CSV table of C-alpha atoms in Angstrom, one decimal:
chain,number,residue,atom,x,y,z
A,1,MET,CA,81.4,70.9,112.0
A,2,LYS,CA,82.3,68.9,108.6
A,3,LEU,CA,80.5,66.1,106.7
A,4,THR,CA,83.0,63.3,107.9
A,5,GLU,CA,82.7,64.4,111.6
A,6,LEU,CA,79.0,63.8,111.1
A,7,ILE,CA,78.9,60.8,109.1
A,8,ALA,CA,82.0,59.1,111.1
A,9,GLY,CA,82.7,56.3,108.7
A,10,ASP,CA,78.7,55.7,108.4
A,11,PHE,CA,79.4,55.5,104.4
A,12,PHE,CA,82.6,56.5,102.2
A,13,LEU,CA,82.5,60.2,101.6
A,14,PRO,CA,85.3,61.6,99.1
A,15,PRO,CA,87.7,63.5,101.0
A,16,GLU,CA,86.9,66.3,97.9
A,17,TRP,CA,83.7,66.7,99.1
A,18,ASN,CA,84.1,67.0,102.8
A,19,ARG,CA,82.5,70.5,103.3
A,20,GLU,CA,81.6,72.4,106.6
A,21,PHE,CA,77.9,72.6,107.4
A,22,ASN,CA,75.6,74.7,109.7
A,23,HIS,CA,72.4,73.0,110.5
A,24,ILE,CA,70.9,69.4,109.9
A,25,VAL,CA,67.6,70.0,108.3
A,26,THR,CA,64.8,67.4,107.3
A,27,ASP,CA,62.3,69.9,105.6
A,28,SER,CA,63.6,71.7,102.5
A,29,ARG,CA,61.4,74.6,103.4
A,30,ASP,CA,63.8,75.1,106.3
A,31,VAL,CA,67.2,74.8,104.8
A,32,GLN,CA,69.0,78.0,105.0
A,33,LYS,CA,72.8,78.5,103.1
A,34,GLY,CA,75.2,76.3,104.5
A,35,ASP,CA,72.9,73.6,106.1
A,36,VAL,CA,72.6,69.7,104.9
A,37,PHE,CA,69.7,68.2,103.6
A,38,ILE,CA,68.5,64.9,104.7
A,39,ALA,CA,66.1,63.3,101.8
A,40,ARG,CA,64.5,60.1,103.7
A,41,ARG,CA,62.6,57.7,102.2
A,42,GLY,CA,58.7,58.4,101.2
A,43,LEU,CA,59.5,62.1,102.2
A,44,GLN,CA,60.5,63.2,98.6
A,45,GLY,CA,57.7,63.6,97.2
A,46,HIS,CA,57.8,63.8,93.0
A,47,GLY,CA,61.4,62.4,92.2
A,48,ASP,CA,63.7,65.0,93.3
A,49,GLU,CA,61.6,67.9,94.1
A,50,TYR,CA,62.5,68.4,97.8
A,51,ILE,CA,66.1,67.5,97.4
A,52,LYS,CA,66.2,70.7,94.4
A,53,ALA,CA,64.0,72.8,96.7
A,54,ALA,CA,66.5,72.1,99.3
A,55,VAL,CA,69.6,72.9,97.3
A,56,GLY,CA,67.8,76.0,95.9
A,57,ASN,CA,67.6,77.3,99.5
A,58,GLY,CA,71.3,77.0,99.9
A,59,ALA,CA,71.8,73.5,101.1
A,60,ILE,CA,75.6,72.5,100.7
A,61,ALA,CA,75.2,68.9,100.5
A,62,VAL,CA,72.6,66.4,100.5
A,63,LEU,CA,72.7,63.0,102.3
A,64,ALA,CA,69.5,60.8,100.8
A,65,GLU,CA,68.0,57.9,101.5
A,66,GLY,CA,68.2,55.4,98.9
A,67,ASP,CA,70.2,53.1,96.6
A,68,MET,CA,73.9,53.8,96.9
A,69,GLY,CA,74.4,56.3,94.3
A,70,PHE,CA,75.8,59.8,94.0
A,71,ARG,CA,74.9,63.1,91.9
A,72,CYS,CA,75.9,66.6,91.8
A,73,GLU,CA,73.2,69.4,91.7
A,74,SER,CA,73.6,72.9,89.6
A,75,SER,CA,73.0,75.7,93.0
A,76,PRO,CA,72.6,79.5,92.9
A,77,HIS,CA,74.5,79.5,96.7
A,78,PHE,CA,77.5,77.1,95.3
A,79,PRO,CA,79.5,75.7,92.1
A,80,MET,CA,77.9,72.4,92.7
A,81,VAL,CA,76.1,70.3,95.3
A,82,PRO,CA,76.8,66.8,96.2
A,83,VAL,CA,74.0,64.4,96.7
A,84,PHE,CA,74.8,61.2,98.5
A,85,PHE,CA,72.7,58.4,98.2
A,86,ALA,CA,72.8,55.5,101.3
A,87,PRO,CA,70.5,52.7,102.6
A,88,GLU,CA,71.4,53.6,105.9
A,89,VAL,CA,70.7,57.4,106.0
A,90,GLY,CA,67.3,56.8,107.7
A,91,SER,CA,68.5,54.5,110.3
A,92,HIS,CA,71.6,56.8,111.0
A,93,LEU,CA,69.9,60.1,111.4
A,94,GLN,CA,69.1,60.1,114.9
A,95,GLN,CA,72.6,59.3,115.7
A,96,TRP,CA,74.0,61.9,113.3
A,97,LEU,CA,71.6,64.6,115.0
A,98,TYR,CA,73.5,64.0,118.5
A,99,ARG,CA,76.6,64.0,117.1
A,100,ARG,CA,75.8,67.6,115.7
A,101,TYR,CA,73.5,68.9,118.7
A,102,ASP,CA,74.1,68.3,122.6
A,103,PRO,CA,71.1,69.1,124.9
A,104,SER,CA,72.0,67.0,127.7
A,105,GLY,CA,72.9,70.3,129.8
A,106,MET,CA,69.0,71.2,129.4
A,107,GLN,CA,66.5,70.8,132.0
A,108,LEU,CA,63.3,69.6,129.5
A,109,ILE,CA,60.2,69.2,131.0
A,110,ALA,CA,57.9,67.1,128.4
A,111,VAL,CA,54.2,67.7,128.8
A,112,THR,CA,51.6,65.2,126.9
A,113,GLY,CA,47.8,64.9,126.9
A,114,THR,CA,44.7,65.5,125.2
A,115,ASN,CA,43.9,68.9,126.4
A,116,GLY,CA,46.0,71.3,128.4
A,117,LYS,CA,49.2,70.8,126.8
A,118,SER,CA,49.7,74.1,125.8
A,119,SER,CA,48.4,75.9,128.5
A,120,VAL,CA,50.8,73.8,131.3
A,121,THR,CA,53.8,74.6,129.1
A,122,GLN,CA,52.9,78.2,129.1
A,123,TYR,CA,52.4,78.4,132.4
A,124,ILE,CA,55.9,76.8,133.0
A,125,ALA,CA,57.2,79.4,131.2
A,126,GLN,CA,54.9,82.2,132.5
A,127,LEU,CA,55.8,81.4,136.2
A,128,ALA,CA,59.5,80.6,135.5
A,129,GLU,CA,60.0,84.1,134.0
A,130,LEU,CA,58.0,86.0,136.6
A,131,CYS,CA,60.5,84.3,139.1
A,132,GLY,CA,63.5,85.5,137.0
A,133,VAL,CA,64.4,82.0,135.2
A,134,PRO,CA,64.7,82.1,131.6
A,135,CYS,CA,62.5,79.4,129.8
A,136,GLY,CA,61.7,78.3,126.3
A,137,VAL,CA,58.5,76.5,124.9
A,138,LEU,CA,58.4,74.2,122.3
A,139,GLY,CA,54.8,73.4,121.2
A,140,THR,CA,51.3,74.4,119.0
A,141,LEU,CA,51.7,78.3,119.9
A,142,GLY,CA,55.2,78.5,118.6
A,143,ASN,CA,58.7,77.6,119.5
A,144,GLY,CA,61.5,80.0,121.5
A,145,ARG,CA,61.7,81.8,124.6
A,146,TRP,CA,58.5,83.0,126.3
A,147,GLY,CA,57.6,86.2,125.1
A,148,SER,CA,59.0,85.6,121.7
A,149,LEU,CA,57.6,82.4,120.1
A,150,GLN,CA,58.1,81.9,116.3
A,151,PRO,CA,55.3,79.8,114.1
A,152,THR,CA,55.6,76.1,114.0
A,153,ARG,CA,53.8,73.4,111.8
A,154,ASN,CA,53.6,71.0,114.4
A,155,THR,CA,52.8,70.5,117.9
A,156,THR,CA,56.0,68.4,118.2
A,157,ALA,CA,58.3,69.1,115.7
A,158,ASP,CA,60.6,67.2,113.8
A,159,LEU,CA,63.3,65.9,116.3
A,160,ALA,CA,66.0,67.9,113.9
A,161,VAL,CA,63.7,71.1,114.6
A,162,ILE,CA,63.9,70.2,118.3
A,163,LEU,CA,67.3,69.8,118.4
A,164,ARG,CA,68.0,73.2,116.4
A,165,GLN,CA,65.5,75.0,118.6
A,166,LEU,CA,67.1,73.7,122.1
A,167,GLU,CA,70.5,74.8,120.8
A,168,GLN,CA,69.3,78.5,119.8
A,169,LEU,CA,67.6,78.6,123.3
A,170,GLN,CA,71.4,77.7,125.0
A,171,GLN,CA,72.9,80.4,123.3
A,172,GLN,CA,70.5,82.7,124.3
A,173,GLY,CA,71.2,81.6,128.1
A,174,VAL,CA,67.9,79.4,128.4
A,175,ASN,CA,68.6,76.0,129.7
A,176,LEU,CA,64.6,75.4,130.9
A,177,VAL,CA,62.5,74.2,128.1
A,178,ALA,CA,58.9,73.2,128.4
A,179,LEU,CA,57.9,71.0,125.0
A,180,GLU,CA,54.3,69.6,124.0
A,181,VAL,CA,54.7,66.0,123.3
A,182,SER,CA,51.7,64.8,121.0
A,183,SER,CA,50.4,61.3,120.4
A,184,HIS,CA,51.6,61.8,116.8
A,185,GLY,CA,55.2,62.9,118.1
A,186,LEU,CA,55.7,59.9,120.6
A,187,GLN,CA,54.4,57.4,117.6
A,188,GLN,CA,56.9,58.7,115.3
A,189,GLU,CA,59.5,59.3,117.7
A,190,ARG,CA,60.3,62.7,117.1
A,191,VAL,CA,61.4,63.3,120.8
A,192,ALA,CA,63.6,60.0,120.4
A,193,GLY,CA,66.9,60.3,122.5
A,194,LEU,CA,65.7,63.2,124.9
A,195,SER,CA,65.8,62.7,128.3
A,196,PHE,CA,63.5,64.4,130.5
A,197,ALA,CA,63.7,66.5,134.3
A,198,VAL,CA,59.8,65.9,134.1
A,199,SER,CA,57.0,64.1,132.1
A,200,VAL,CA,53.7,65.4,132.8
A,201,LEU,CA,50.2,64.0,131.8
A,202,THR,CA,47.2,66.1,131.7
A,203,ASN,CA,44.4,63.9,130.5
A,204,ILE,CA,43.2,61.4,128.0
A,205,THR,CA,40.0,61.6,126.1
A,206,GLN,CA,38.9,60.7,122.8
A,207,ASP,CA,41.0,62.4,120.2
A,208,HIS,CA,43.2,61.4,116.7
A,209,LEU,CA,41.2,58.2,116.2
A,210,ASP,CA,41.4,58.7,112.5
A,211,TYR,CA,45.4,58.3,112.9
A,212,HIS,CA,45.8,55.8,116.1
A,213,GLY,CA,42.6,53.3,115.2
A,214,SER,CA,41.6,53.0,118.7
A,215,MET,CA,41.2,54.9,122.1
A,216,GLU,CA,43.5,51.8,123.5
A,217,GLN,CA,46.4,52.6,120.6
A,218,TYR,CA,45.7,56.1,121.2
A,219,ALA,CA,46.4,56.2,124.9
A,220,ALA,CA,49.7,53.7,124.3
A,221,ALA,CA,51.1,56.3,122.5
A,222,LYS,CA,50.9,58.8,125.2
A,223,ARG,CA,52.1,55.9,127.8
A,224,ARG,CA,55.5,55.6,125.6
A,225,LEU,CA,56.4,59.1,127.3
A,226,PHE,CA,56.5,57.0,130.4
A,227,THR,CA,57.8,53.7,129.3
A,228,ASP,CA,60.0,54.6,126.8
A,229,TYR,CA,62.0,57.6,127.9
A,230,ASP,CA,64.3,58.5,131.2
A,231,ALA,CA,63.0,61.1,133.2
A,232,GLY,CA,63.7,62.5,136.8
A,233,ASN,CA,59.6,62.7,138.1
A,234,ALA,CA,56.8,61.7,136.3
A,235,LEU,CA,53.2,63.9,137.2
A,236,ILE,CA,50.0,62.0,136.1
A,237,ASN,CA,46.7,63.6,136.7
A,238,THR,CA,44.5,61.0,137.7
A,239,ASP,CA,41.2,62.6,137.5
A,240,GLY,CA,40.6,60.7,134.8
A,241,GLU,CA,40.5,56.8,134.2
A,242,TYR,CA,43.3,56.9,131.8
A,243,GLY,CA,45.7,58.5,134.2
A,244,ARG,CA,44.9,56.3,137.2
A,245,LEU,CA,45.4,53.1,135.1
A,246,LEU,CA,48.9,54.9,133.7
A,247,ALA,CA,50.1,56.0,137.7
A,248,ALA,CA,49.2,52.4,139.1
A,249,GLU,CA,51.4,50.8,136.3
A,250,LYS,CA,54.4,49.2,138.1
A,251,ASN,CA,57.0,49.6,134.6
A,252,LEU,CA,57.1,53.3,134.3
A,253,ARG,CA,60.9,54.8,134.0
A,254,ALA,CA,60.2,57.3,136.5
A,255,PRO,CA,58.8,57.5,140.2
A,256,VAL,CA,55.1,58.8,139.8
A,257,THR,CA,53.6,61.5,141.6
A,258,THR,CA,50.1,61.9,141.1
A,259,TYR,CA,48.0,65.4,140.9
A,260,GLY,CA,44.3,66.3,140.9
A,261,HIS,CA,41.1,67.4,143.0
A,262,ASP,CA,40.3,63.7,144.8
A,263,ALA,CA,41.4,63.2,148.0
A,264,ASP,CA,43.7,60.2,147.5
A,265,ALA,CA,45.9,62.7,144.7
A,266,GLN,CA,49.5,63.2,146.2
A,267,ILE,CA,48.9,66.5,145.2
A,268,ARG,CA,45.9,68.2,145.4
A,269,TYR,CA,43.7,71.3,144.5
A,270,GLN,CA,40.9,72.5,145.4
A,271,LEU,CA,38.5,75.5,144.0
A,272,LEU,CA,37.4,77.7,146.8
A,273,ALA,CA,35.7,80.7,145.5
A,274,LEU,CA,34.8,82.4,142.0
A,275,ASP,CA,34.6,86.1,141.9
A,276,MET,CA,35.3,88.9,139.5
A,277,GLN,CA,39.3,88.6,139.5
A,278,GLY,CA,38.9,84.7,138.7
A,279,MET,CA,39.8,81.9,140.9
A,280,HIS,CA,40.5,81.4,144.6
A,281,ALA,CA,41.8,77.6,145.3
A,282,GLU,CA,43.9,75.8,147.7
A,283,LEU,CA,46.9,73.9,147.0
A,284,THR,CA,48.2,70.9,149.0
A,285,THR,CA,51.8,69.9,147.9
A,286,HIS,CA,54.9,68.4,149.5
A,287,TRP,CA,56.2,71.7,149.9
A,288,GLY,CA,53.3,73.1,152.0
A,289,ILE,CA,49.8,74.2,151.5
A,290,ALA,CA,49.0,77.5,149.5
A,291,GLN,CA,46.3,79.7,148.8
A,292,LEU,CA,46.5,80.7,145.0
A,293,VAL,CA,44.3,83.7,143.4
A,294,LEU,CA,44.4,82.9,140.0
A,295,PRO,CA,43.2,85.6,137.2
A,296,LEU,CA,41.9,82.5,135.1
A,297,ILE,CA,38.7,80.9,134.7
A,298,GLY,CA,37.5,77.2,134.2
A,299,GLU,CA,38.5,74.6,136.8
A,300,PHE,CA,40.8,72.9,134.0
A,301,ASN,CA,43.1,75.8,134.1
A,302,LEU,CA,43.3,75.5,138.1
A,303,ALA,CA,44.8,72.0,137.3
A,304,ASN,CA,46.9,73.3,134.6
A,305,VAL,CA,48.3,75.4,137.0
A,306,CYS,CA,49.0,73.0,139.5
A,307,ALA,CA,51.3,71.0,137.1
A,308,ALA,CA,53.2,74.0,136.1
A,309,ILE,CA,53.9,74.7,140.1
A,310,THR,CA,54.8,71.3,141.1
A,311,VAL,CA,57.0,70.8,138.2
A,312,LEU,CA,58.9,73.9,138.7
A,313,SER,CA,58.9,72.9,142.3
A,314,TRP,CA,60.8,70.2,141.3
A,315,GLN,CA,63.4,72.1,139.4
A,316,GLY,CA,64.1,74.2,142.5
A,317,GLN,CA,62.3,77.1,142.2
A,318,ASP,CA,60.6,78.3,145.5
A,319,PHE,CA,57.2,77.4,146.0
A,320,LYS,CA,55.9,80.3,147.7
A,321,SER,CA,57.2,82.3,145.0
A,322,LEU,CA,55.5,80.6,142.5
A,323,CYS,CA,52.2,80.3,144.0
A,324,ALA,CA,52.5,84.4,144.4
A,325,ALA,CA,53.5,85.1,140.6
A,326,ALA,CA,50.4,82.5,139.9
A,327,SER,CA,48.5,85.5,140.4
A,328,ARG,CA,50.1,87.5,137.3
A,329,LEU,CA,49.3,84.5,134.8
A,330,GLN,CA,47.7,85.1,131.6
A,331,ALA,CA,45.3,82.5,130.0
A,332,VAL,CA,46.7,81.2,126.8
A,333,SER,CA,45.5,83.0,123.9
A,334,GLY,CA,42.0,82.3,122.5
A,335,ARG,CA,41.5,79.5,125.5
A,336,MET,CA,39.2,81.1,128.2
A,337,GLU,CA,40.8,84.4,128.3
A,338,LEU,CA,39.4,86.7,131.0
A,339,TYR,CA,39.2,90.2,130.4
A,340,VAL,CA,38.2,92.7,133.2
A,341,LYS,CA,36.8,96.4,134.1
A,342,ASP,CA,35.4,97.8,136.6
A,343,ASN,CA,31.6,98.1,137.3
A,344,ALA,CA,31.1,96.1,134.4
A,345,PRO,CA,30.5,92.2,133.3
A,346,LEU,CA,33.6,89.8,133.2
A,347,ALA,CA,34.3,88.9,129.2
A,348,VAL,CA,35.6,85.7,128.1
A,349,VAL,CA,37.2,85.3,124.6
A,350,ASP,CA,37.3,81.5,123.4
A,351,PHE,CA,38.1,80.0,120.0
A,352,ALA,CA,35.5,77.6,120.6
A,353,HIS,CA,33.4,77.2,117.2
A,354,THR,CA,32.2,73.7,117.5
A,355,PRO,CA,29.0,72.7,119.3
A,356,ASP,CA,30.8,70.4,121.8
A,357,ALA,CA,33.5,73.1,122.4
A,358,LEU,CA,31.0,75.8,122.9
A,359,ARG,CA,29.0,73.4,125.5
A,360,ASN,CA,32.5,72.5,127.1
A,361,VAL,CA,33.5,76.4,127.8
A,362,LEU,CA,29.8,77.3,128.7
A,363,GLU,CA,29.7,74.4,131.2
A,364,ALA,CA,33.2,75.7,132.6
A,365,LEU,CA,31.4,79.3,133.0
A,366,ARG,CA,28.5,77.9,134.6
A,367,PRO,CA,29.7,77.3,138.3
A,368,TRP,CA,30.3,81.3,138.4
A,369,GLN,CA,26.4,81.1,138.8
A,370,ARG,CA,26.4,84.6,137.1
A,371,PRO,CA,24.3,85.8,134.3
A,372,LEU,CA,25.7,84.5,131.0
A,373,THR,CA,25.6,86.6,127.4
A,374,THR,CA,27.2,84.7,124.4
A,375,VAL,CA,28.6,86.1,121.5
A,376,PHE,CA,29.2,83.6,118.8
A,377,GLY,CA,29.3,83.1,115.0
A,378,CYS,CA,29.9,80.5,112.3
A,379,GLY,CA,32.3,80.7,109.8
A,380,GLY,CA,31.2,81.0,106.0
A,381,GLU,CA,32.3,78.0,103.7
A,382,ARG,CA,32.5,75.3,106.4
A,383,ASP,CA,30.1,72.6,108.4
A,384,ARG,CA,26.7,74.1,107.4
A,385,SER,CA,25.4,71.1,109.6
A,386,LYS,CA,27.0,72.4,112.7
A,387,ARG,CA,25.3,75.7,112.8
A,388,PRO,CA,22.0,75.0,114.0
A,389,LEU,CA,23.4,72.8,116.7
A,390,MET,CA,25.6,75.8,117.7
A,391,ALA,CA,22.7,77.7,118.3
A,392,ALA,CA,20.9,74.9,120.5
A,393,VAL,CA,23.8,75.1,122.5
A,394,VAL,CA,24.2,78.8,123.5
A,395,LYS,CA,20.7,79.1,124.1
A,396,GLU,CA,20.3,76.3,126.1
A,397,LEU,CA,23.2,77.5,128.5
A,398,SER,CA,23.0,81.4,128.2
A,399,GLN,CA,20.6,84.0,129.1
A,400,GLN,CA,21.1,86.1,126.0
A,401,VAL,CA,22.4,85.4,123.0
A,402,TRP,CA,23.9,87.5,119.8
A,403,LEU,CA,24.2,85.9,116.4
A,404,THR,CA,26.7,87.9,114.7
A,405,ASP,CA,29.5,87.5,111.7
A,406,ASP,CA,32.5,85.1,112.1
A,407,ASN,CA,34.4,84.9,108.6
A,408,PRO,CA,31.6,84.8,106.0
A,409,ARG,CA,34.5,84.5,103.5
A,410,HIS,CA,32.8,84.2,100.2
A,411,GLU,CA,29.4,83.1,101.9
A,412,ASN,CA,26.4,85.7,101.9
A,413,PRO,CA,26.3,86.2,105.9
A,414,GLN,CA,22.7,86.3,105.6
A,415,GLN,CA,22.4,82.7,104.4
A,416,ILE,CA,24.7,81.7,107.8
A,417,PHE,CA,22.4,83.6,109.9
A,418,ASN,CA,19.3,81.7,108.4
A,419,ASP,CA,21.1,78.1,108.9
A,420,VAL,CA,22.0,79.3,112.5
A,421,LEU,CA,18.7,80.4,113.6
A,422,ALA,CA,16.6,77.2,112.0
A,423,GLY,CA,14.4,76.5,114.4
A,424,VAL,CA,15.5,78.5,117.1
A,425,SER,CA,14.1,81.7,118.5
A,426,GLY,CA,15.1,84.5,120.9
A,427,ILE,CA,18.7,85.0,119.7
A,428,ASN,CA,19.7,88.9,119.0
A,429,THR,CA,21.5,89.5,115.6
A,430,GLU,CA,23.9,91.8,114.7
A,431,HIS,CA,26.3,91.1,111.4
A,432,ASP,CA,28.8,94.0,112.7
A,433,ARG,CA,31.1,92.0,115.1
A,434,ARG,CA,32.5,95.1,116.7
A,435,GLN,CA,28.8,96.2,117.5
A,436,ALA,CA,27.7,93.1,118.7
A,437,ILE,CA,30.0,92.7,121.5
A,438,VAL,CA,29.4,96.2,122.3
A,439,LYS,CA,25.6,95.7,122.4
A,440,ALA,CA,26.3,92.3,124.4
A,441,LEU,CA,28.2,94.1,127.0
A,442,ALA,CA,25.8,96.9,127.7
A,443,ALA,CA,23.0,94.5,127.6
A,444,THR,CA,24.8,92.4,130.6
A,445,THR,CA,24.9,93.3,133.9
A,446,ALA,CA,27.6,94.3,136.1
A,447,ASP,CA,27.7,90.5,137.9
A,448,GLY,CA,27.2,88.9,134.6
A,449,ILE,CA,29.8,87.2,131.9
A,450,VAL,CA,29.9,87.9,128.2
A,451,LEU,CA,31.7,84.9,126.3
A,452,ILE,CA,32.8,85.8,122.9
A,453,ALA,CA,33.0,82.6,121.2
A,454,GLY,CA,34.2,81.5,117.8
A,455,LYS,CA,36.9,83.6,115.8
A,456,GLY,CA,40.3,82.2,115.8
A,457,HIS,CA,43.9,83.4,116.1
A,458,GLU,CA,44.0,85.1,113.0
A,459,HIS,CA,44.0,89.1,113.5
A,460,TYR,CA,41.5,89.7,110.7
A,461,GLN,CA,37.9,89.2,109.4
A,462,ASP,CA,37.3,87.4,105.9
A,463,ILE,CA,34.3,89.2,104.4
A,464,ALA,CA,34.0,88.4,100.5
A,465,GLY,CA,37.6,88.0,100.3
A,466,VAL,CA,38.7,91.0,102.3
A,467,LYS,CA,40.8,90.5,105.1
A,468,HIS,CA,39.5,93.6,107.4
A,469,PRO,CA,42.1,94.0,110.6
A,470,TYR,CA,40.2,92.4,113.5
A,471,GLN,CA,40.6,90.9,116.7
A,472,ASP,CA,38.1,90.2,119.6
A,473,ALA,CA,40.3,91.0,122.2
A,474,GLU,CA,41.3,94.8,120.7
A,475,VAL,CA,37.1,95.5,120.9
A,476,LEU,CA,37.5,94.5,124.5
A,477,LEU,CA,40.4,97.0,125.2
A,478,GLN,CA,38.8,100.0,123.0
A,479,GLN,CA,35.8,99.5,125.8
A,480,GLY,CA,38.3,100.2,128.4
A,481,TYR,CA,38.5,96.2,129.4
A,482,TRP,CA,42.3,94.9,130.2
A,483,ARG,CA,43.5,91.3,130.9
A,484,ALA,CA,43.1,89.7,133.9
A,485,GLY,CA,46.5,89.6,135.6
A,486,GLU,CA,48.3,92.7,134.7
A,487,GLN,CA,48.6,95.6,136.9
A,488,HIS,CA,45.2,96.3,137.2
A,489,ALA,CA,43.7,92.9,138.1
């Protein structure tokens, strides 16, 4: 496409600068040779910093929001790069993006909610792929086709990034895509102009009040997905108050179906039993009643799978095949990942690293009514006040506790231990995280559960500024465990 096709007379472009370009980019870090860079008002930092960076990265032209003007920039890639300033650049950007990109032939699933966005989108993609349907994901854990996600900076990327990703997925033969849509993304119109096959609300609980100011404004931002955007169906979890209120509204853009564990939900899930394989549940839907065996842990995951199966059933996938495929699902990395081994305790890896997060995870494990052992640590050079609070939570809700190193960074690991153990007794200690896990597994009976908490997604342990290769999951694999949902489960 040429620049004159893009702007289509929105402002004058001298014919000698009518160049071919590849993509429209709004973040100078993403510019590649041949792209056109859009510099919006308020996003240029100090002077022309981002314009110069974009040109250095290979921008073939720059359209900048500001008073009408023109200049040229020297470039290592082209003889000269034109920079056009016009006051209407920001207001025309959305229109220009849809001139360059056309996502109209794609089935887009939008998922919003305080918790569960990543899990629902990942389960949609996993189930689709297990049923032979290529599926893409755009969200916190990365963008791209399931199984080969590329890192992203935001839960919901800028519209220019989303449309570019959708085009790349189309070129790979992927027409079904699940998107995480955050409250920030809705407030800042990062999905403006998109239409969805299904819009999903998982839940709304307190979060991001530093940005939105109040729960009412936060909920209103989430609500926009259902009032401002076209969708074929709206799926709303009514287990929570905000979901029930939203589902009862009359001015939503799509027909509403509710889901939850309450009897009045139109699509219902019920936890039947828990065992060393995970959860046994019943799903009651428009397509029939099915028994599920899920290699997952935590009832919230049952709700997330219910949403994913419903969405894909609406998209024409066979309900019974989806329910059968659910037995092969794998938890989202670091979120109640379940690992199993014959004649050994269950192992659960979760990134919980705050008192509230630890309490939520341990409370989710209590219905199993099995002895709980927790392995946890606290990061160095971080909030010291939460350390004794974390110890109190795990001591209250676990039968055994092992305190170990997280990422000490440059802080003395023994000082971290001293902070954690202040006022708490009966906690085992082991600085070597691998050994702590091995000892906790050995000390837990085969009918028990070992929660390994705290470490994040990084593939290393930061000790005195040295990043040593490390992952909790690798320790479990070395001990003969495997992820639930794989061939042995």
